[in-house]
PDB file of C-alpha atoms in Angstrom:
ATOM      1  CA  UNK J 157     130.050  50.584  51.024  1.00  0.00           C
ATOM      2  CA  UNK J 158     128.680  53.679  52.409  1.00  0.00           C
ATOM      3  CA  UNK J 159     130.592  55.826  55.123  1.00  0.00           C
ATOM      4  CA  UNK J 160     130.704  59.717  55.368  1.00  0.00           C
ATOM      5  CA  UNK J 161     133.449  61.118  57.570  1.00  0.00           C
ATOM      6  CA  UNK J 162     134.070  64.497  59.231  1.00  0.00           C
ATOM      7  CA  UNK J 163     136.719  65.718  61.638  1.00  0.00           C
ATOM      8  CA  UNK J 164     135.232  66.022  65.564  1.00  0.00           C
ATOM      9  CA  UNK J 165     136.313  69.612  66.650  1.00  0.00           C
ATOM     10  CA  UNK J 166     136.560  72.903  65.043  1.00  0.00           C
ATOM     11  CA  UNK J 167     137.264  76.324  66.880  1.00  0.00           C
ATOM     12  CA  UNK J 168     137.185  79.987  65.259  1.00  0.00           C
ATOM     13  CA  UNK J 169     137.113  83.441  66.729  1.00  0.00           C
ATOM     14  CA  UNK J 170     133.602  85.206  66.732  1.00  0.00           C
ATOM     15  CA  UNK J 171     133.013  87.139  63.375  1.00  0.00           C
ATOM     16  CA  UNK J 172     135.395  84.960  61.253  1.00  0.00           C
ATOM     17  CA  UNK J 173     134.319  82.281  58.946  1.00  0.00           C
ATOM     18  CA  UNK J 174     133.662  78.505  59.765  1.00  0.00           C
ATOM     19  CA  UNK J 175     134.478  75.804  57.093  1.00  0.00           C
ATOM     20  CA  UNK J 176     133.210  72.357  58.144  1.00  0.00           C
ATOM     21  CA  UNK J 177     134.487  69.434  55.712  1.00  0.00           C
ATOM     22  CA  UNK J 178     132.844  65.879  55.246  1.00  0.00           C
ATOM     23  CA  UNK J 179     134.044  63.504  52.743  1.00  0.00           C
ATOM     24  CA  UNK J 180     131.627  60.513  51.681  1.00  0.00           C
ATOM     25  CA  UNK J 181     132.073  57.253  49.762  1.00  0.00           C
ATOM     26  CA  UNK J 182     128.859  56.653  47.772  1.00  0.00           C
ATOM     27  CA  UNK J 183     129.488  58.223  44.316  1.00  0.00           C
ATOM     28  CA  UNK J 184     125.588  57.738  43.394  1.00  0.00           C
ATOM     29  CA  UNK J 185     124.712  59.784  46.450  1.00  0.00           C
ATOM     30  CA  UNK J 186     121.387  61.721  45.283  1.00  0.00           C
ATOM     31  CA  UNK J 187     121.116  64.473  47.954  1.00  0.00           C
ATOM     32  CA  UNK J 188     123.699  65.721  50.654  1.00  0.00           C
ATOM     33  CA  UNK J 189     122.752  67.352  53.554  1.00  0.00           C
ATOM     34  CA  UNK J 190     123.846  69.515  56.895  1.00  0.00           C
ATOM     35  CA  UNK J 191     122.306  69.091  60.118  1.00  0.00           C
ATOM     36  CA  UNK J 192     122.610  70.921  63.233  1.00  0.00           C
ATOM     37  CA  UNK J 193     122.168  69.892  66.856  1.00  0.00           C
ATOM     38  CA  UNK J 194     122.179  72.426  69.420  1.00  0.00           C
ATOM     39  CA  UNK J 195     122.891  71.221  73.172  1.00  0.00           C
ATOM     40  CA  UNK J 196     120.010  69.115  74.533  1.00  0.00           C
ATOM     41  CA  UNK J 197     118.142  69.021  71.476  1.00  0.00           C
ATOM     42  CA  UNK J 198     117.408  66.826  68.281  1.00  0.00           C
ATOM     43  CA  UNK J 199     118.951  67.333  65.160  1.00  0.00           C
ATOM     44  CA  UNK J 200     117.611  70.182  62.911  1.00  0.00           C
ATOM     45  CA  UNK J 201     117.992  70.321  58.736  1.00  0.00           C
ATOM     46  CA  UNK J 202     120.069  73.374  57.864  1.00  0.00           C
ATOM     47  CA  UNK J 203     120.615  72.804  54.231  1.00  0.00           C
ATOM     48  CA  UNK J 204     120.845  70.316  51.471  1.00  0.00           C
ATOM     49  CA  UNK J 205     122.484  70.141  48.141  1.00  0.00           C
ATOM     50  CA  UNK J 206     121.537  67.813  45.178  1.00  0.00           C
ATOM     51  CA  UNK J 207     123.944  65.796  43.635  1.00  0.00           C
ATOM     52  CA  UNK J 208     124.279  67.873  40.230  1.00  0.00           C
ATOM     53  CA  UNK J 209     124.726  70.916  41.772  1.00  0.00           C
ATOM     54  CA  UNK J 210     128.275  72.559  42.932  1.00  0.00           C
ATOM     55  CA  UNK J 211     127.144  75.040  45.476  1.00  0.00           C
ATOM     56  CA  UNK J 212     124.090  76.328  47.270  1.00  0.00           C
ATOM     57  CA  UNK J 213     124.291  79.822  49.006  1.00  0.00           C
ATOM     58  CA  UNK J 214     121.821  80.644  51.672  1.00  0.00           C
ATOM     59  CA  UNK J 215     122.340  83.630  53.729  1.00  0.00           C
ATOM     60  CA  UNK J 216     125.454  83.010  55.757  1.00  0.00           C
ATOM     61  CA  UNK J 217     125.790  79.312  54.593  1.00  0.00           C
ATOM     62  CA  UNK J 218     127.335  78.321  51.799  1.00  0.00           C
ATOM     63  CA  UNK J 219     127.577  74.662  50.792  1.00  0.00           C
ATOM     64  CA  UNK J 220     130.189  73.244  48.152  1.00  0.00           C
ATOM     65  CA  UNK J 221     129.885  70.107  46.764  1.00  0.00           C
ATOM     66  CA  UNK J 222     133.087  68.626  44.834  1.00  0.00           C
ATOM     67  CA  UNK J 223     131.844  65.281  43.257  1.00  0.00           C
ATOM     68  CA  UNK J 224     134.759  64.339  41.846  1.00  0.00           C
ATOM     69  CA  UNK J 225     136.807  64.135  45.239  1.00  0.00           C
ATOM     70  CA  UNK J 226     133.327  63.215  47.216  1.00  0.00           C
ATOM     71  CA  UNK J 227     133.859  66.160  49.406  1.00  0.00           C
ATOM     72  CA  UNK J 228     131.419  68.429  50.841  1.00  0.00           C
ATOM     73  CA  UNK J 229     131.885  71.531  52.765  1.00  0.00           C
ATOM     74  CA  UNK J 230     129.624  74.165  55.082  1.00  0.00           C
ATOM     75  CA  UNK J 231     130.942  77.533  55.351  1.00  0.00           C
ATOM     76  CA  UNK J 232     129.296  79.734  57.602  1.00  0.00           C
ATOM     77  CA  UNK J 233     129.929  83.642  57.281  1.00  0.00           C
ATOM     78  CA  UNK J 234     130.473  85.961  60.289  1.00  0.00           C
ATOM     79  CA  UNK J 235     130.115  82.953  62.935  1.00  0.00           C
ATOM     80  CA  UNK J 236     128.331  84.128  65.856  1.00  0.00           C
ATOM     81  CA  UNK J 237     128.059  82.155  69.306  1.00  0.00           C
ATOM     82  CA  UNK J 238     124.753  80.874  68.389  1.00  0.00           C
ATOM     83  CA  UNK J 239     126.210  79.130  65.649  1.00  0.00           C
ATOM     84  CA  UNK J 240     128.011  76.757  68.325  1.00  0.00           C
ATOM     85  CA  UNK J 241     126.750  73.260  67.747  1.00  0.00           C
ATOM     86  CA  UNK J 242     127.555  69.841  66.489  1.00  0.00           C
ATOM     87  CA  UNK J 243     127.212  69.880  62.297  1.00  0.00           C
ATOM     88  CA  UNK J 244     126.100  66.678  61.096  1.00  0.00           C
ATOM     89  CA  UNK J 245     126.914  65.697  57.214  1.00  0.00           C
ATOM     90  CA  UNK J 246     124.473  63.211  55.588  1.00  0.00           C
ATOM     91  CA  UNK J 247     123.981  61.625  52.531  1.00  0.00           C
ATOM     92  CA  UNK J 248     121.469  59.565  50.842  1.00  0.00           C
ATOM     93  CA  UNK J 249     122.617  56.680  48.945  1.00  0.00           C
ATOM     94  CA  UNK J 250     121.239  55.806  45.963  1.00  0.00           C
ATOM     95  CA  UNK J 251     121.326  52.089  46.892  1.00  0.00           C
ATOM     96  CA  UNK J 252     119.058  52.885  49.792  1.00  0.00           C
ATOM     97  CA  UNK J 253     117.125  55.867  49.431  1.00  0.00           C
ATOM     98  CA  UNK J 254     115.012  54.957  52.437  1.00  0.00           C
ATOM     99  CA  UNK J 255     117.521  55.766  54.843  1.00  0.00           C
ATOM    100  CA  UNK J 256     120.116  58.809  55.497  1.00  0.00           C
ATOM    101  CA  UNK J 257     123.845  58.061  56.634  1.00  0.00           C
ATOM    102  CA  UNK J 258     125.034  60.342  58.695  1.00  0.00           C
ATOM    103  CA  UNK J 259     128.930  61.531  59.427  1.00  0.00           C
ATOM    104  CA  UNK J 260     129.988  61.560  63.289  1.00  0.00           C
ATOM    105  CA  UNK J 261     129.208  65.183  63.298  1.00  0.00           C
ATOM    106  CA  UNK J 262     131.890  68.400  63.740  1.00  0.00           C
ATOM    107  CA  UNK J 263     131.534  70.063  67.353  1.00  0.00           C
ATOM    108  CA  UNK J 264     131.951  73.853  66.419  1.00  0.00           C
ATOM    109  CA  UNK J 265     132.975  76.010  69.368  1.00  0.00           C
ATOM    110  CA  UNK J 266     133.319  79.786  69.205  1.00  0.00           C
ATOM    111  CA  UNK J 267     135.930  81.935  70.767  1.00  0.00           C
ATOM    112  CA  UNK J 268     135.222  85.406  71.818  1.00  0.00           C
TER     113      UNK J 268
ATOM    114  CA  UNK S 280     109.534  72.453  67.994  1.00  0.00           C
ATOM    115  CA  UNK S 281     110.042  69.776  65.463  1.00  0.00           C
ATOM    116  CA  UNK S 282     106.327  68.324  66.119  1.00  0.00           C
ATOM    117  CA  UNK S 283     108.042  64.588  66.841  1.00  0.00           C
ATOM    118  CA  UNK S 284     107.326  63.822  70.417  1.00  0.00           C
ATOM    119  CA  UNK S 285     109.723  61.364  72.369  1.00  0.00           C
ATOM    120  CA  UNK S 286     109.133  59.915  75.837  1.00  0.00           C
ATOM    121  CA  UNK S 287     110.883  59.767  78.646  1.00  0.00           C
ATOM    122  CA  UNK S 288     113.508  62.250  78.269  1.00  0.00           C
ATOM    123  CA  UNK S 289     115.484  60.500  80.848  1.00  0.00           C
ATOM    124  CA  UNK S 290     115.893  56.674  82.043  1.00  0.00           C
ATOM    125  CA  UNK S 291     117.794  55.306  84.359  1.00  0.00           C
ATOM    126  CA  UNK S 292     117.889  51.401  84.650  1.00  0.00           C
ATOM    127  CA  UNK S 293     120.044  48.499  85.471  1.00  0.00           C
ATOM    128  CA  UNK S 294     121.901  46.055  83.555  1.00  0.00           C
ATOM    129  CA  UNK S 295     119.719  43.052  82.113  1.00  0.00           C
ATOM    130  CA  UNK S 296     116.449  45.090  82.579  1.00  0.00           C
ATOM    131  CA  UNK S 297     114.102  45.991  79.587  1.00  0.00           C
ATOM    132  CA  UNK S 298     112.632  49.518  78.399  1.00  0.00           C
ATOM    133  CA  UNK S 299     110.505  51.102  76.109  1.00  0.00           C
ATOM    134  CA  UNK S 300     110.818  53.893  74.237  1.00  0.00           C
ATOM    135  CA  UNK S 301     108.242  55.803  72.538  1.00  0.00           C
ATOM    136  CA  UNK S 302     107.732  58.052  69.325  1.00  0.00           C
ATOM    137  CA  UNK S 303     105.174  60.093  67.974  1.00  0.00           C
ATOM    138  CA  UNK S 304     105.745  61.403  64.666  1.00  0.00           C
ATOM    139  CA  UNK S 305     104.966  64.362  63.110  1.00  0.00           C
ATOM    140  CA  UNK S 306     101.070  64.877  62.134  1.00  0.00           C
ATOM    141  CA  UNK S 307     100.947  63.488  58.691  1.00  0.00           C
ATOM    142  CA  UNK S 308     104.139  61.706  58.685  1.00  0.00           C
ATOM    143  CA  UNK S 309     104.257  58.137  57.850  1.00  0.00           C
ATOM    144  CA  UNK S 310     107.698  57.362  58.447  1.00  0.00           C
ATOM    145  CA  UNK S 311     109.560  56.867  61.571  1.00  0.00           C
ATOM    146  CA  UNK S 312     113.456  56.430  62.026  1.00  0.00           C
ATOM    147  CA  UNK S 313     115.316  55.487  65.090  1.00  0.00           C
ATOM    148  CA  UNK S 314     118.843  56.338  65.682  1.00  0.00           C
ATOM    149  CA  UNK S 315     121.199  55.919  68.598  1.00  0.00           C
ATOM    150  CA  UNK S 316     123.827  58.452  69.319  1.00  0.00           C
ATOM    151  CA  UNK S 317     126.825  57.686  71.751  1.00  0.00           C
ATOM    152  CA  UNK S 318     129.828  59.426  72.405  1.00  0.00           C
ATOM    153  CA  UNK S 319     132.212  56.561  70.525  1.00  0.00           C
ATOM    154  CA  UNK S 320     129.829  55.651  68.048  1.00  0.00           C
ATOM    155  CA  UNK S 321     128.146  59.018  66.727  1.00  0.00           C
ATOM    156  CA  UNK S 322     124.753  58.774  65.162  1.00  0.00           C
ATOM    157  CA  UNK S 323     123.673  55.190  64.017  1.00  0.00           C
ATOM    158  CA  UNK S 324     120.762  54.366  62.265  1.00  0.00           C
ATOM    159  CA  UNK S 325     119.011  51.508  63.864  1.00  0.00           C
ATOM    160  CA  UNK S 326     115.440  51.170  61.804  1.00  0.00           C
ATOM    161  CA  UNK S 327     112.932  52.649  59.709  1.00  0.00           C
ATOM    162  CA  UNK S 328     108.845  52.043  59.538  1.00  0.00           C
ATOM    163  CA  UNK S 329     106.783  53.180  56.845  1.00  0.00           C
ATOM    164  CA  UNK S 330     102.741  53.142  57.936  1.00  0.00           C
ATOM    165  CA  UNK S 331     103.486  50.366  59.973  1.00  0.00           C
ATOM    166  CA  UNK S 332     105.806  48.112  57.923  1.00  0.00           C
ATOM    167  CA  UNK S 333     109.482  47.786  58.747  1.00  0.00           C
ATOM    168  CA  UNK S 334     111.104  49.314  55.806  1.00  0.00           C
ATOM    169  CA  UNK S 335     114.910  49.598  56.447  1.00  0.00           C
ATOM    170  CA  UNK S 336     117.514  47.997  58.942  1.00  0.00           C
ATOM    171  CA  UNK S 337     120.844  49.505  60.244  1.00  0.00           C
ATOM    172  CA  UNK S 338     122.799  48.750  62.833  1.00  0.00           C
ATOM    173  CA  UNK S 339     120.002  47.221  65.479  1.00  0.00           C
ATOM    174  CA  UNK S 340     120.911  44.553  67.890  1.00  0.00           C
ATOM    175  CA  UNK S 341     118.941  41.410  68.384  1.00  0.00           C
ATOM    176  CA  UNK S 342     118.591  42.635  71.683  1.00  0.00           C
ATOM    177  CA  UNK S 343     116.601  45.596  70.271  1.00  0.00           C
ATOM    178  CA  UNK S 344     112.821  45.604  68.648  1.00  0.00           C
ATOM    179  CA  UNK S 345     110.797  48.064  67.179  1.00  0.00           C
ATOM    180  CA  UNK S 346     107.242  48.543  65.912  1.00  0.00           C
ATOM    181  CA  UNK S 347     105.260  51.166  64.443  1.00  0.00           C
ATOM    182  CA  UNK S 348     101.213  51.038  65.405  1.00  0.00           C
ATOM    183  CA  UNK S 349      97.997  51.916  63.420  1.00  0.00           C
ATOM    184  CA  UNK S 350      98.036  55.513  64.767  1.00  0.00           C
ATOM    185  CA  UNK S 351     101.657  55.739  63.359  1.00  0.00           C
ATOM    186  CA  UNK S 352     103.498  56.172  66.874  1.00  0.00           C
ATOM    187  CA  UNK S 353     106.434  53.906  67.165  1.00  0.00           C
ATOM    188  CA  UNK S 354     108.083  51.953  70.054  1.00  0.00           C
ATOM    189  CA  UNK S 355     111.701  51.081  70.666  1.00  0.00           C
ATOM    190  CA  UNK S 356     112.079  48.070  72.978  1.00  0.00           C
ATOM    191  CA  UNK S 357     115.515  47.431  74.364  1.00  0.00           C
ATOM    192  CA  UNK S 358     116.217  44.361  76.498  1.00  0.00           C
ATOM    193  CA  UNK S 359     118.572  42.674  78.359  1.00  0.00           C
ATOM    194  CA  UNK S 360     120.244  46.034  78.887  1.00  0.00           C
ATOM    195  CA  UNK S 361     124.043  46.448  78.913  1.00  0.00           C
ATOM    196  CA  UNK S 362     125.898  49.011  79.975  1.00  0.00           C
ATOM    197  CA  UNK S 363     127.441  49.917  76.557  1.00  0.00           C
ATOM    198  CA  UNK S 364     123.528  50.595  75.532  1.00  0.00           C
ATOM    199  CA  UNK S 365     123.465  54.171  77.326  1.00  0.00           C
ATOM    200  CA  UNK S 366     122.882  56.536  74.837  1.00  0.00           C
ATOM    201  CA  UNK S 367     120.586  59.191  73.611  1.00  0.00           C
ATOM    202  CA  UNK S 368     118.001  57.599  71.466  1.00  0.00           C
ATOM    203  CA  UNK S 369     116.278  59.807  68.631  1.00  0.00           C
ATOM    204  CA  UNK S 370     113.335  59.391  66.677  1.00  0.00           C
ATOM    205  CA  UNK S 371     112.688  61.208  63.452  1.00  0.00           C
ATOM    206  CA  UNK S 372     110.033  61.155  60.953  1.00  0.00           C
ATOM    207  CA  UNK S 373     109.396  62.272  57.231  1.00  0.00           C
ATOM    208  CA  UNK S 374     106.412  62.377  55.074  1.00  0.00           C
ATOM    209  CA  UNK S 375     107.174  59.076  53.102  1.00  0.00           C
ATOM    210  CA  UNK S 376     109.060  56.159  52.349  1.00  0.00           C
ATOM    211  CA  UNK S 377     111.194  57.603  49.490  1.00  0.00           C
ATOM    212  CA  UNK S 378     113.430  60.674  50.264  1.00  0.00           C
ATOM    213  CA  UNK S 379     112.741  63.616  47.957  1.00  0.00           C
ATOM    214  CA  UNK S 380     114.881  66.145  49.850  1.00  0.00           C
ATOM    215  CA  UNK S 381     115.490  64.023  52.808  1.00  0.00           C
ATOM    216  CA  UNK S 382     114.528  65.780  55.710  1.00  0.00           C
ATOM    217  CA  UNK S 383     113.825  64.156  58.581  1.00  0.00           C
ATOM    218  CA  UNK S 384     112.208  65.800  61.620  1.00  0.00           C
ATOM    219  CA  UNK S 385     113.940  64.836  65.156  1.00  0.00           C
ATOM    220  CA  UNK S 386     112.484  64.596  68.320  1.00  0.00           C
ATOM    221  CA  UNK S 387     114.753  65.543  71.523  1.00  0.00           C
ATOM    222  CA  UNK S 388     115.849  62.496  72.171  1.00  0.00           C
ATOM    223  CA  UNK S 389     115.598  59.704  75.011  1.00  0.00           C
ATOM    224  CA  UNK S 390     118.392  59.768  77.069  1.00  0.00           C
ATOM    225  CA  UNK S 391     119.332  56.241  78.643  1.00  0.00           C
ATOM    226  CA  UNK S 392     121.760  55.531  81.302  1.00  0.00           C
ATOM    227  CA  UNK S 393     122.426  51.812  82.170  1.00  0.00           C
ATOM    228  CA  UNK S 394     124.186  51.395  85.609  1.00  0.00           C
TER     229      UNK S 394
END
């Protein structure tokens, strides 16, 4: 079956790094994504990684993929108050490329 | 602004009623997706249309139906509403049926409250 799991909450101090973790079940996933949902808004794609990659870095964001353990993580360096949001991990199952499966989202809150 | 427009933004209605949520995709996007976001269920995929045809179905109840019109806008119809249908309903669009990079463009959602 297809399932994506994330922890529901994460709290970090401003300026520290945030690491949001995700596990998925479909080993044939082709793309894995991180979406961000700010308060009162829809989801917006932050970054994605193709399944043949181990790491992708984009400014303050680093995505790590461990295919063996089916584990995906998003690291946000120098976390700012503007990073407060819900972060969704998502995958495209090879068996159903026309739909994307989302995790339940991790709510990131920033402490001063 | 994602380019995806959803109306209404907020809707309050009573149990047993029927409502219609409307979505206009980004210009040029052929695929429309509907998602339900509730506190206890997270983001649930409901249904996808591509160029007017249903392409994929998720956890959509029989009381719910959707369609995509020739001008590519889509409507989600929710009938015999129950308290548990209260949620945020998102529409998203993408260019094509096959997901290359998987980017979906989301509207701001329609918040439905059933009393």
